[in-house]
mmCIF file of C-alpha atoms in Angstrom:
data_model
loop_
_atom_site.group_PDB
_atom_site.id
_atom_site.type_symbol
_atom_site.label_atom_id
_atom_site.label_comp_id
_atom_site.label_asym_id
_atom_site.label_seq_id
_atom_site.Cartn_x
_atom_site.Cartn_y
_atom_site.Cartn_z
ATOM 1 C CA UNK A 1 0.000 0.000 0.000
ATOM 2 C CA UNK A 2 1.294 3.301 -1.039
ATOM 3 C CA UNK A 3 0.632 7.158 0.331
ATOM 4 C CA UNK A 4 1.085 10.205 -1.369
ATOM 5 C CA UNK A 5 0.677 13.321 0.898
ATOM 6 C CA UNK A 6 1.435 17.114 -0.422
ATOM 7 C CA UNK A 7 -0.547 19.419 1.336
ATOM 8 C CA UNK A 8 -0.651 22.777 3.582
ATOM 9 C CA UNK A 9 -2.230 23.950 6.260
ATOM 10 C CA UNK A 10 -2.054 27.406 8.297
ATOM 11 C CA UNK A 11 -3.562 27.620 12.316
ATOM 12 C CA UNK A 12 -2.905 31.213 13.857
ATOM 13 C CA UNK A 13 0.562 31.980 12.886
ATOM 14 C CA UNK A 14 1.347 27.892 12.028
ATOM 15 C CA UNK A 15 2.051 26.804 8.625
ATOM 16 C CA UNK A 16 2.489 23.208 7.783
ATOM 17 C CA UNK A 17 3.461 22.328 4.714
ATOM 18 C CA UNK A 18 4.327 18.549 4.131
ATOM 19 C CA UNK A 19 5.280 16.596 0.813
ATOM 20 C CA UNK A 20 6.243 12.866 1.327
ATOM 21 C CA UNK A 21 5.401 9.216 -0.118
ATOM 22 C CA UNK A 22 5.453 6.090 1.076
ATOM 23 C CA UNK A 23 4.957 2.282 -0.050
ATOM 24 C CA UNK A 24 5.135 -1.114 2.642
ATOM 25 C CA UNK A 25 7.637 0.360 5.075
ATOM 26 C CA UNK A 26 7.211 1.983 8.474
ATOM 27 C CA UNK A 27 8.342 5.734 7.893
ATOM 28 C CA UNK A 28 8.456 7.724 11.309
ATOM 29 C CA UNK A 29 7.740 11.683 11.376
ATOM 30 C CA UNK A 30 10.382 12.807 13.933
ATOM 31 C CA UNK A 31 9.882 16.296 15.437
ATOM 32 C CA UNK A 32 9.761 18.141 18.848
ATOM 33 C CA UNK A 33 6.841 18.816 20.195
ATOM 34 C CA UNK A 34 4.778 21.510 17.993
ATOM 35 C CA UNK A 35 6.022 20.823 14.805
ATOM 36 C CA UNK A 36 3.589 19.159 12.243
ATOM 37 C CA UNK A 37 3.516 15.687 13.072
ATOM 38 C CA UNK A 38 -0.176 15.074 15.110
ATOM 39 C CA UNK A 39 -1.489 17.762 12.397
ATOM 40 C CA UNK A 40 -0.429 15.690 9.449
ATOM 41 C CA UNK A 41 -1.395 12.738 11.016
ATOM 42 C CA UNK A 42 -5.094 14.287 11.212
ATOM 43 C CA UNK A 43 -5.014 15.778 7.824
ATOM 44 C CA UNK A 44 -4.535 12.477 6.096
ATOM 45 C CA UNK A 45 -7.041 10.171 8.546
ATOM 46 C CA UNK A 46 -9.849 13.471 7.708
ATOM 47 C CA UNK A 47 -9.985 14.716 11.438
ATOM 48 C CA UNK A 48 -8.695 17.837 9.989
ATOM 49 C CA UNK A 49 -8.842 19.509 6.095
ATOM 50 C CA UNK A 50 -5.761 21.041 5.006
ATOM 51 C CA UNK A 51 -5.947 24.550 3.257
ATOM 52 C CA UNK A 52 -4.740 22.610 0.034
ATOM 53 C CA UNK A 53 -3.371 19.892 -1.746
ATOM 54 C CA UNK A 54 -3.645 16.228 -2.132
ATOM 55 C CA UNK A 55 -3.842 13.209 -0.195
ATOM 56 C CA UNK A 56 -3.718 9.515 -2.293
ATOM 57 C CA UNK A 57 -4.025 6.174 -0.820
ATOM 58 C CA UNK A 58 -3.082 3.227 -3.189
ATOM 59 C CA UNK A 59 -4.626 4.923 -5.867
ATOM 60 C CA UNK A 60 -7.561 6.035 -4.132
ATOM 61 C CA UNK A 61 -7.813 10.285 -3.508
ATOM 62 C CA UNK A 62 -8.287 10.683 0.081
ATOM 63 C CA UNK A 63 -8.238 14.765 -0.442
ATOM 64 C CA UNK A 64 -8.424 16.970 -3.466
ATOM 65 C CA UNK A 65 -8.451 20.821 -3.014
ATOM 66 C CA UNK A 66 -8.847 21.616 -6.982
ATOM 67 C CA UNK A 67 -11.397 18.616 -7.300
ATOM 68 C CA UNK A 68 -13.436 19.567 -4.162
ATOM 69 C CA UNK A 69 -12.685 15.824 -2.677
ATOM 70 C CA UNK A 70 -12.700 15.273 1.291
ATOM 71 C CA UNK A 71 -13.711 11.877 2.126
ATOM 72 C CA UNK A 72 -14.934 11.197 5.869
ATOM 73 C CA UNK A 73 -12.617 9.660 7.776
ATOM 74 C CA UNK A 74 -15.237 7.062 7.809
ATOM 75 C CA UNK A 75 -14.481 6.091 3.876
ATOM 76 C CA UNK A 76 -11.011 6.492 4.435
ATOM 77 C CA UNK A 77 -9.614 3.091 5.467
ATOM 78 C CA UNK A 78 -7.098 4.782 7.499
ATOM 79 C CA UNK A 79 -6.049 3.072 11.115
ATOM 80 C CA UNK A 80 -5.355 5.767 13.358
ATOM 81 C CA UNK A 81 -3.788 5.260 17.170
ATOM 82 C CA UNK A 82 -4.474 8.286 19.167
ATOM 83 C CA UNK A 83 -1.665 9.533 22.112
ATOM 84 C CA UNK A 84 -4.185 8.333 24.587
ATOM 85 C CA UNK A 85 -6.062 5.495 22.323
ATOM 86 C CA UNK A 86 -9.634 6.953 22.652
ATOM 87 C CA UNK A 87 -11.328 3.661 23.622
ATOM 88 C CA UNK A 88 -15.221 4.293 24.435
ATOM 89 C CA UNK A 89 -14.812 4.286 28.448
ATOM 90 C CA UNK A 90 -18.611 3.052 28.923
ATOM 91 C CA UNK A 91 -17.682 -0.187 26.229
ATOM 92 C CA UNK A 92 -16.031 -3.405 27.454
ATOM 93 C CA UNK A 93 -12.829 -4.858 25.935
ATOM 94 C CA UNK A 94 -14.387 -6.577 23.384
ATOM 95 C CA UNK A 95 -17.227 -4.146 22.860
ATOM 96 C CA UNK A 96 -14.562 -1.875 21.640
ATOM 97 C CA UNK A 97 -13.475 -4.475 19.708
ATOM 98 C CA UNK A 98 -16.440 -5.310 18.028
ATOM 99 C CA UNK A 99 -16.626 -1.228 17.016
ATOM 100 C CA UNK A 100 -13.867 -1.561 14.580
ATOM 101 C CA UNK A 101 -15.153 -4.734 12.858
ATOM 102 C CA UNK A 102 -17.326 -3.999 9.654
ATOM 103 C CA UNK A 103 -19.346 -7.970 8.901
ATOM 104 C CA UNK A 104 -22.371 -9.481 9.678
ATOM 105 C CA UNK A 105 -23.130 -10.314 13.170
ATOM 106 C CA UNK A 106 -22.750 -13.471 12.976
ATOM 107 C CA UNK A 107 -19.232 -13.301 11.910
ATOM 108 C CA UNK A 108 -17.820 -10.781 14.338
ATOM 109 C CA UNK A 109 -17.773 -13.001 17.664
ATOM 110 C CA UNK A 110 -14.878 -15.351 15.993
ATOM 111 C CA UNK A 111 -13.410 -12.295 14.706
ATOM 112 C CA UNK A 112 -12.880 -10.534 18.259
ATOM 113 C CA UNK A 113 -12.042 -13.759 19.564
ATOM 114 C CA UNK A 114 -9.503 -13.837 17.339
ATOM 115 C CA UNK A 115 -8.163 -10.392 17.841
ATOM 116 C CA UNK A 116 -8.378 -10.924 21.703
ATOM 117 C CA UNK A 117 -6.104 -13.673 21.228
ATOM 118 C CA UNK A 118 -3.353 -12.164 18.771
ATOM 119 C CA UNK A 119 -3.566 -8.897 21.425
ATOM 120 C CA UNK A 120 -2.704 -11.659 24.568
ATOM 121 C CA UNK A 121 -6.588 -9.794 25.798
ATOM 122 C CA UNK A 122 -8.004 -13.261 26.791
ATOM 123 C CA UNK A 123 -9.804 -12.868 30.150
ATOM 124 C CA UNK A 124 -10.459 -9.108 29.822
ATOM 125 C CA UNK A 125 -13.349 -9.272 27.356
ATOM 126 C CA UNK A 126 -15.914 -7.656 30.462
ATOM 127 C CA UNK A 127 -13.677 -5.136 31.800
ATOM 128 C CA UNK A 128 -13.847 -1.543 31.099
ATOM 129 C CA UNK A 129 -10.631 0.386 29.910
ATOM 130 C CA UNK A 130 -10.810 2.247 33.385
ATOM 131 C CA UNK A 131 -10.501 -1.536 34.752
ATOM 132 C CA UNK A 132 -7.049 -2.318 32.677
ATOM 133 C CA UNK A 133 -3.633 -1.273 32.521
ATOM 134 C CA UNK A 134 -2.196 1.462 30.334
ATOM 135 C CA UNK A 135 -0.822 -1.404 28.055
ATOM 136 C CA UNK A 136 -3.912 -3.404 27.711
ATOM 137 C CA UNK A 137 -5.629 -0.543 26.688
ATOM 138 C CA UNK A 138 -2.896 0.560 23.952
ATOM 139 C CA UNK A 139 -3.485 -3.651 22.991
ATOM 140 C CA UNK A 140 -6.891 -2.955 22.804
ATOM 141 C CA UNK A 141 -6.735 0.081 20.716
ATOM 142 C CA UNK A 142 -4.446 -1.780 18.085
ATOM 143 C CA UNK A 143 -6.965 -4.835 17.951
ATOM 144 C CA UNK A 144 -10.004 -2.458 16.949
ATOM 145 C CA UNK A 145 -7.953 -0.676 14.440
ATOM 146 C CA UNK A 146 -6.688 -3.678 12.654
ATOM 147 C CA UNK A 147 -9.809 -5.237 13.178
ATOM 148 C CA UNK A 148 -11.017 -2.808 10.640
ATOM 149 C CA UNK A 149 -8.740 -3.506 7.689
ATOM 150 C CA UNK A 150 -6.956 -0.645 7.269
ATOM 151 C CA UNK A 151 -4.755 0.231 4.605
ATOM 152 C CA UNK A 152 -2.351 1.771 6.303
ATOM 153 C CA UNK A 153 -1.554 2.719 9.936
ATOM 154 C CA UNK A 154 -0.766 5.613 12.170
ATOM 155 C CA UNK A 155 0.618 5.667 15.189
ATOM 156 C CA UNK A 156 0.421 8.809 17.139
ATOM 157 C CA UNK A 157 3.854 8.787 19.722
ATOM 158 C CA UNK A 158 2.094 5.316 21.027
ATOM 159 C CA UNK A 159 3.924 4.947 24.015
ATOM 160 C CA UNK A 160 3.902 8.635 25.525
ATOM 161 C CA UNK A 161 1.248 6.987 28.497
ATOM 162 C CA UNK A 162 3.670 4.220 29.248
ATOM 163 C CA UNK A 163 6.462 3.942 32.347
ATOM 164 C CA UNK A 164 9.866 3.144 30.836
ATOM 165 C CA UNK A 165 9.837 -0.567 31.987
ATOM 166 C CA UNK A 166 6.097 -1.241 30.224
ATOM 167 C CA UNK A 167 6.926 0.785 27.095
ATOM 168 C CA UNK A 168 10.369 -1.474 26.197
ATOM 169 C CA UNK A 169 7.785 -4.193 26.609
ATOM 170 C CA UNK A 170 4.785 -2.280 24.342
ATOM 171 C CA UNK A 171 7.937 -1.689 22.120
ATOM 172 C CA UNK A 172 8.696 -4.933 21.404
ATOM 173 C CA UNK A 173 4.628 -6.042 20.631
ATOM 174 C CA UNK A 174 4.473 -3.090 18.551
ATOM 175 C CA UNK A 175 7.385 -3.984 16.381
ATOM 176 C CA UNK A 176 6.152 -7.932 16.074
ATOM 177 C CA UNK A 177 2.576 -6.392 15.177
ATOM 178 C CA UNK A 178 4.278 -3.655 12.312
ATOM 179 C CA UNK A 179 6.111 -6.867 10.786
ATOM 180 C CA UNK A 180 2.632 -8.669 10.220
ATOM 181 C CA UNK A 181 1.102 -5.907 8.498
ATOM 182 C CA UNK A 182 0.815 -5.596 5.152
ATOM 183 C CA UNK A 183 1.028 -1.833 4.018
ATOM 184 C CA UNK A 184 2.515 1.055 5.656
ATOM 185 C CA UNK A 185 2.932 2.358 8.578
ATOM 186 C CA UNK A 186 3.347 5.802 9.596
ATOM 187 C CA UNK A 187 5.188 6.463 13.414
ATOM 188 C CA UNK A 188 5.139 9.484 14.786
ATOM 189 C CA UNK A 189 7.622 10.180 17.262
ATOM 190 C CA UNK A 190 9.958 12.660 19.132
ATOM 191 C CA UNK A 191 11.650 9.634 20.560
ATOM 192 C CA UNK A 192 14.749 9.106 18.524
ATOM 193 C CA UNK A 193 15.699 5.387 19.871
ATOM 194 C CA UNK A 194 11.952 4.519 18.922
ATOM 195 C CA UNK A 195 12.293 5.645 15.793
ATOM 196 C CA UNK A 196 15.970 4.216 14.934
ATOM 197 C CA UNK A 197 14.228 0.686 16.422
ATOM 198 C CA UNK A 198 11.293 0.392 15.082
ATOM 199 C CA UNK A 199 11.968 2.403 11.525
ATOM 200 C CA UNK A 200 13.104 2.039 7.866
ATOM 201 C CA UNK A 201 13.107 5.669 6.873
ATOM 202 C CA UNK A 202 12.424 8.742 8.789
ATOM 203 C CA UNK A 203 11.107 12.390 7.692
ATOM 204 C CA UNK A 204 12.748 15.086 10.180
ATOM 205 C CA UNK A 205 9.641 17.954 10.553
ATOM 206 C CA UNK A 206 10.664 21.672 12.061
ATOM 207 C CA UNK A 207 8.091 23.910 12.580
ATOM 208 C CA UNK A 208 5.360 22.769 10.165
ATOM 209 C CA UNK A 209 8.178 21.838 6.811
ATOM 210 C CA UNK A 210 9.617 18.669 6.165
ATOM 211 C CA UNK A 211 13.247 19.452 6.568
ATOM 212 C CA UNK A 212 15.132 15.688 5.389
ATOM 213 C CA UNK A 213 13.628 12.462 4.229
ATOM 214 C CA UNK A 214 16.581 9.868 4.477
ATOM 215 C CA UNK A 215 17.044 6.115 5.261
ATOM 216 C CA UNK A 216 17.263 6.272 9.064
ATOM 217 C CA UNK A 217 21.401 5.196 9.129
ATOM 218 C CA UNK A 218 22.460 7.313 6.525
ATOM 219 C CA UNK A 219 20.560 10.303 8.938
ATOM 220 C CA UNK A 220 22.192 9.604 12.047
ATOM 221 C CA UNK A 221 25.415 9.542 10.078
ATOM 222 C CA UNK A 222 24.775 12.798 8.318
ATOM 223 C CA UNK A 223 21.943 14.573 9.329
ATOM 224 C CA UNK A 224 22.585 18.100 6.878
ATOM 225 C CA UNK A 225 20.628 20.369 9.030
ATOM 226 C CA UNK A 226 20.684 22.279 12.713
ATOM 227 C CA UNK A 227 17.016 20.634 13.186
ATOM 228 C CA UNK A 228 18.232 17.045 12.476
ATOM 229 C CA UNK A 229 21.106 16.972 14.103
ATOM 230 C CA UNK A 230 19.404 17.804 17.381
ATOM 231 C CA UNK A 231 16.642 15.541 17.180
ATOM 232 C CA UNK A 232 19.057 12.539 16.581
ATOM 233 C CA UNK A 233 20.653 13.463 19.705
ATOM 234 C CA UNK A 234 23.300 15.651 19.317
ATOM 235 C CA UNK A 235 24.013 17.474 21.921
ATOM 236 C CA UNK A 236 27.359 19.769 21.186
ATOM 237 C CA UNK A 237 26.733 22.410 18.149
ATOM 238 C CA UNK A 238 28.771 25.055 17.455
ATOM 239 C CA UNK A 239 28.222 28.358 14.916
ATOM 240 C CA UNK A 240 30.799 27.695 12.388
ATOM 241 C CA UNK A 241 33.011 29.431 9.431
ATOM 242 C CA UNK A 242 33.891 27.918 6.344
ATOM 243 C CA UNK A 243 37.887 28.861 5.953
ATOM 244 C CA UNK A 244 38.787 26.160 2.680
ATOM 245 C CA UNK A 245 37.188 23.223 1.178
ATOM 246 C CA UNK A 246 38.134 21.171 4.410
ATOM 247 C CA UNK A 247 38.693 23.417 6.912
ATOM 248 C CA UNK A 248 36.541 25.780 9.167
ATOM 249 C CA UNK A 249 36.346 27.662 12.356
ATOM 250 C CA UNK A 250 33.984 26.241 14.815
ATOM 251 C CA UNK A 251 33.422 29.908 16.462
ATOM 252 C CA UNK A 252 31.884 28.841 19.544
ATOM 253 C CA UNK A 253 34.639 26.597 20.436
ATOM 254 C CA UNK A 254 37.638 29.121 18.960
ATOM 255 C CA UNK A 255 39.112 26.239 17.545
ATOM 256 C CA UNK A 256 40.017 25.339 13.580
ATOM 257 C CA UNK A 257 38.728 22.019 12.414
ATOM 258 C CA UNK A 258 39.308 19.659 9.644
ATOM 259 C CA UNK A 259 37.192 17.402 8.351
ATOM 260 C CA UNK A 260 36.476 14.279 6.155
ATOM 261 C CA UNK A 261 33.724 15.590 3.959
ATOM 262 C CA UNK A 262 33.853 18.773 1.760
ATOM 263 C CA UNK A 263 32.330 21.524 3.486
ATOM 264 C CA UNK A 264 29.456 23.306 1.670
ATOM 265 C CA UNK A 265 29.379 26.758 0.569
ATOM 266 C CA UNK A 266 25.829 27.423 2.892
ATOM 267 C CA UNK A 267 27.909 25.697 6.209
ATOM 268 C CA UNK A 268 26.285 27.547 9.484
ATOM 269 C CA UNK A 269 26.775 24.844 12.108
ATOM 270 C CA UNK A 270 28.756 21.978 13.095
ATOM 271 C CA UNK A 271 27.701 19.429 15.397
ATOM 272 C CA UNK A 272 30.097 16.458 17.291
ATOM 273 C CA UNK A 273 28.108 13.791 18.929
ATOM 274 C CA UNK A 274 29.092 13.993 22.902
ATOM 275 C CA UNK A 275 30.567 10.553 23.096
ATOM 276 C CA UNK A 276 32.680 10.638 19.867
ATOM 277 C CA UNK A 277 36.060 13.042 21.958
ATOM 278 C CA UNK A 278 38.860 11.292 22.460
ATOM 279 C CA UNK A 279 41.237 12.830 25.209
ATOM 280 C CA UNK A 280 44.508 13.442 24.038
ATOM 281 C CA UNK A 281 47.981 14.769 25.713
ATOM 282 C CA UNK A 282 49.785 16.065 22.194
ATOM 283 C CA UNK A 283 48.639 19.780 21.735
ATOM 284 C CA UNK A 284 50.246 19.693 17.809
ATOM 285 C CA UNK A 285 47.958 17.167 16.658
ATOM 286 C CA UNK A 286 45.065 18.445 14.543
ATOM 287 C CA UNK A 287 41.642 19.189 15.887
ATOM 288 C CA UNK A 288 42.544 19.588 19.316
ATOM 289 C CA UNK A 289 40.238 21.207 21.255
ATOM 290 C CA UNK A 290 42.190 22.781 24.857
ATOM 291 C CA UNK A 291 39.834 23.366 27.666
ATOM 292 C CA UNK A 292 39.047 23.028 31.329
ATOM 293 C CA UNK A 293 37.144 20.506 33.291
ATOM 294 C CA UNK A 294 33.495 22.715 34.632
ATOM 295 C CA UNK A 295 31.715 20.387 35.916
ATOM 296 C CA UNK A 296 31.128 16.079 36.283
ATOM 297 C CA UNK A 297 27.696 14.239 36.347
ATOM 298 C CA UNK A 298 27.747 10.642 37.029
ATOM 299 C CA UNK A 299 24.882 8.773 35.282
ATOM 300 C CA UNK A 300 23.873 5.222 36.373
ATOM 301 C CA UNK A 301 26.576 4.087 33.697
ATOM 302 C CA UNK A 302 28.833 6.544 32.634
ATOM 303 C CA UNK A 303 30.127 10.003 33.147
ATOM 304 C CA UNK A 304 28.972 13.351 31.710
ATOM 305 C CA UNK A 305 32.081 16.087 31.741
ATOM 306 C CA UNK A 306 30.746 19.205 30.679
ATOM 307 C CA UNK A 307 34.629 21.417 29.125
ATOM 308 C CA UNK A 308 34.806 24.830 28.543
ATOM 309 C CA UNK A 309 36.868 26.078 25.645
ATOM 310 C CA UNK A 310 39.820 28.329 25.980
ATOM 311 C CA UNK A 311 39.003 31.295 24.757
ATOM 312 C CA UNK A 312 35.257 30.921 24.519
ATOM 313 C CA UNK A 313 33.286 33.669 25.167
ATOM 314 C CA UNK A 314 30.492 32.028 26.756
ATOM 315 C CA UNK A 315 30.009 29.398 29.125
ATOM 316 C CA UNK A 316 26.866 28.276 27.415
ATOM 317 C CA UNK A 317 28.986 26.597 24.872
ATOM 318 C CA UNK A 318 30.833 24.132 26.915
ATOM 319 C CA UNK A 319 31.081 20.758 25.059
ATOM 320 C CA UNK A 320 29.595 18.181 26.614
ATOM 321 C CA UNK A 321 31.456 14.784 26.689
ATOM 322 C CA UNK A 322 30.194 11.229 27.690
ATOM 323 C CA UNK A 323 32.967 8.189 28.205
ATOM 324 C CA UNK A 324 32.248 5.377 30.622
ATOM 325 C CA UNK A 325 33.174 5.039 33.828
ATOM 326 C CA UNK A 326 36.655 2.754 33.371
ATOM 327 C CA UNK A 327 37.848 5.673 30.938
ATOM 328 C CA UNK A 328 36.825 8.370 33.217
ATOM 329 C CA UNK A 329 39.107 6.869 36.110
ATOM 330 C CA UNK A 330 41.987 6.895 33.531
ATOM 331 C CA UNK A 331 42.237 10.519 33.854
ATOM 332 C CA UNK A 332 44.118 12.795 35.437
ATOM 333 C CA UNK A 333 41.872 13.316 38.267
ATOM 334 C CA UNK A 334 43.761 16.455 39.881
ATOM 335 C CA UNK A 335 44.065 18.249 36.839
ATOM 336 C CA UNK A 336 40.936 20.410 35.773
ATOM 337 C CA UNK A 337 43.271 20.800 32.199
ATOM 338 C CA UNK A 338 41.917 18.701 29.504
ATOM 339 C CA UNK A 339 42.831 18.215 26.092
ATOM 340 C CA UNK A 340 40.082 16.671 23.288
ATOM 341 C CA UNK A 341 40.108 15.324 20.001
ATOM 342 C CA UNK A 342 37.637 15.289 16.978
ATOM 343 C CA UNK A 343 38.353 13.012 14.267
ATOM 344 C CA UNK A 344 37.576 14.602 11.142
ATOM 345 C CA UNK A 345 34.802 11.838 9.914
ATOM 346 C CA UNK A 346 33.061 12.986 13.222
ATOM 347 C CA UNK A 347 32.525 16.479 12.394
ATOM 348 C CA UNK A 348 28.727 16.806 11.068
ATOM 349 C CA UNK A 349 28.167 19.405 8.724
ATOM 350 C CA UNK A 350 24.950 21.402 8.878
ATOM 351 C CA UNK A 351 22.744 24.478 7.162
ATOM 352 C CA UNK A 352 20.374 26.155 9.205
#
C-alpha cells in the first residue's frame, strides 16, 4: 500500500506544509513537540482539512483541493492510534473491539475472539478500559484498528502513556505487530531510539516543513541540518566558518577544524556527537580542542564532563562529553586541564 501526501495547512501563525510518499515500510515523522507531526497525522485520517493539496491512498484520492474531494474519515480506510487510544470508556474490551469490525453479526464473535487472542486480551473481554492497565488498553486500541482492515496505519507517539519498563515491553509487541502488516505504517515520534528501532526511513519535521527524508542510518550519520542533528541526539553544536574546502572555524569553540567531507558553501553549524572526543595529551595534533574541566555528572553508567573552551566567550557553549566510567578513572583526576580530540569523519556538517 502506497501514500502520497502534499498538502498545507495554516492555524494562527502555524504553517504546515508537508510533501512525502510512502509504499510497505514503516516511515516515522520525527519532530519536537509543535512541529507538524499530530497535524499531518489528522489531515490524512480526515480529522482535519488542510488549506490545500492532495492526499492519495493506493490509488484512491483521500483529499483533493482543486477537485473539491474530502472523504470522511469514515471512507477512508485509514487506522489511526491516538496519544491516549480513545477507547469508548462506557464499552467493554471486546465491545470496543467489536466497534472496529465492519461484517455481519454473525461473523464478528470469531473475529474478536480472534483479535483478543493475537492482542494476549483473553480474560479481559468484560472489563472496562478504566478496569485495565495502560498497556492493555494501547493492545486494545491496536486490535479495533486492525480489526477494521486498514490500509495503512498511524501511530500517534504510542507509548507517551507508558512507564519506561512497560513501554520497552509495548515496544517490542508493537514492532512484532508492524512486521505482520501488510502496508505502511506511519510512526510518529519525538523519541529518537523509537524511531531508529522500530523504523526504515524517517522524515525530520521543524516547525510545520519537512526538513530531510533519508534512510534512518544514513541520517544519524549525516543529518545536513541544525534541526536534524538535534533531534538525533546531538548534543554539542557550534556556529561555524567555512575557511577552505576542508577546513573551518567552529566559532563557539575558537578552535580550527578539519574534516572528512567537503564543506558546503551554505555551512552555518557543526555538530560532534558527545561521546565521539577522544582525550589526548599532544597539543600539535590536529583538531585539538584545549579546555578546562566545569563540571562532572555521574549517570547510572557513565560520566557526563561538561569542558569549557579556551578562549570561549560564553560558558553556554561548553562541550559536553560522555565516556564510561573505566575511561573516566583513567584521567588525570587532579588536573581540571583537559585536552580533546575530533576526528575529522566525526565532524557533522549542517545548514540552518
Amino acid at each position: 500500500m502506497s501514500i502520497s501526501v502534499d498538502i498545507k495547512k495554516t492555524l494562527g501563525t502555524f504553517q504546515l506544509r508537508v510533501k512525502f510518499e510512502a509504499q510497505d515500510e514503516i516511515l516515522a515523522l520525527l519532530g519536537a513537540s509543535g512541529s507538524g507531526k499530530s497535524m499531518t497525522l489528522k489531515c490524512i485520517a480526515g480529522v482535519e482539512k488542510p488549506d490545500e493539496g492532495r492526499i492519495v491512498l493506493d490509488g484512491h484520492v483521500l483529499f483533493d483541493s482543486e477537485k473539491k474531494i474530502n472523504l470522511s474519515p469514515q471512507k477512508r480506510k485509514t487506522g489511526y492510534l491516538f496519544q491516549h487510544y480513545a477507547l469508548f470508556p462506557n464499552m467493554t474490551v471486546e465491545e470496543n473491539i467489536a466497534a472496529g469490525i465492519h461484517a455481519p453479526k454473525r461473523e464478528k464473535g470469531a473475529m474478536i475472539e480472534e483479535k483478543m487472542k493475537a492482542f494476549y486480551l483473553e480474560g479481559l473481554a468484560k472489563h472496562y478500559p478504566s478496569q485495565i492497565s495502560g498497556g492493555q488498553q494501547q493492545r486494545v486500541a491496536l486490535a479495533r484498528i486492525l480489526a477494521s482492515e486498514p490500509e495503512i496505519l498511524m501511530l500517534d507517539e504510542p507509548f507517551s502513556a507508558l512507564d519506561s519498563y512497560l513501554r520497552w515491553q509495548m515496544e517490542q509487541e508493537m514492532g512484532s505487530v508492524l512486521e505482520k502488516f501488510k502496508g505502511t505504517t506511519l510512526f510518529v515520534s519525538h523519541n529518537r531510539d523509537e524511531v531508529y528501532r522500530l523504523c526504515g526511513r524517517i522524515a525530520v519535521l521543524s516547525n510545520g516543513k519537512l526538513e530531510v527524508i533519508s534512510e534512518k542510518r544514513a541520517l544519524f550519520e549525516n543529518p545536513q541540518t541544525l534541526a536534524a542533528t538535534l533531534l538525533t541526539g546531538c548534543k554539542n553544536i557550534s556556529k561555524a566558518q567555512k575557511l577552505s574546502d576542508y577546513t573551518l572555524k567552529a566559532l563557539d569553540w575558537n578552535t580550527v577544524l578539519t574534516t572528512e567531507r567537503k564543506i558546503p558553501d551554505d555551512l552555518q553549524y557543526i555538530g560532534v556527537r558527545a561521546h565521539y572526543f577522544i582525550p589526548s595529551v599532544n597539543l600539535n595534533q590536529e583538531n585539538i580542542i584545549k579546555g578546562r574541566i566545569a563540571h562532572v555528572t555521574e549517570s547510572p553508567f557513565s560520566m557526563i564532563v561538561m569542558v569549557q573552551c579556551e578562549g570561549a566567550q560564553s560558558e553556554k557553549t561548553s562541550i559536553r562529553w560522555e565516556l564510561d566510567k573505566k575511561s573516566y578513572q583513567e584521567l588525570d583526576q587532579n588536573s581540571e586541564a583537559i585536552l580533546l580530540k575530533i576526528l575529522p569523519k566525526d565532524i557533522l556538517l549542517l545548514s540552518n
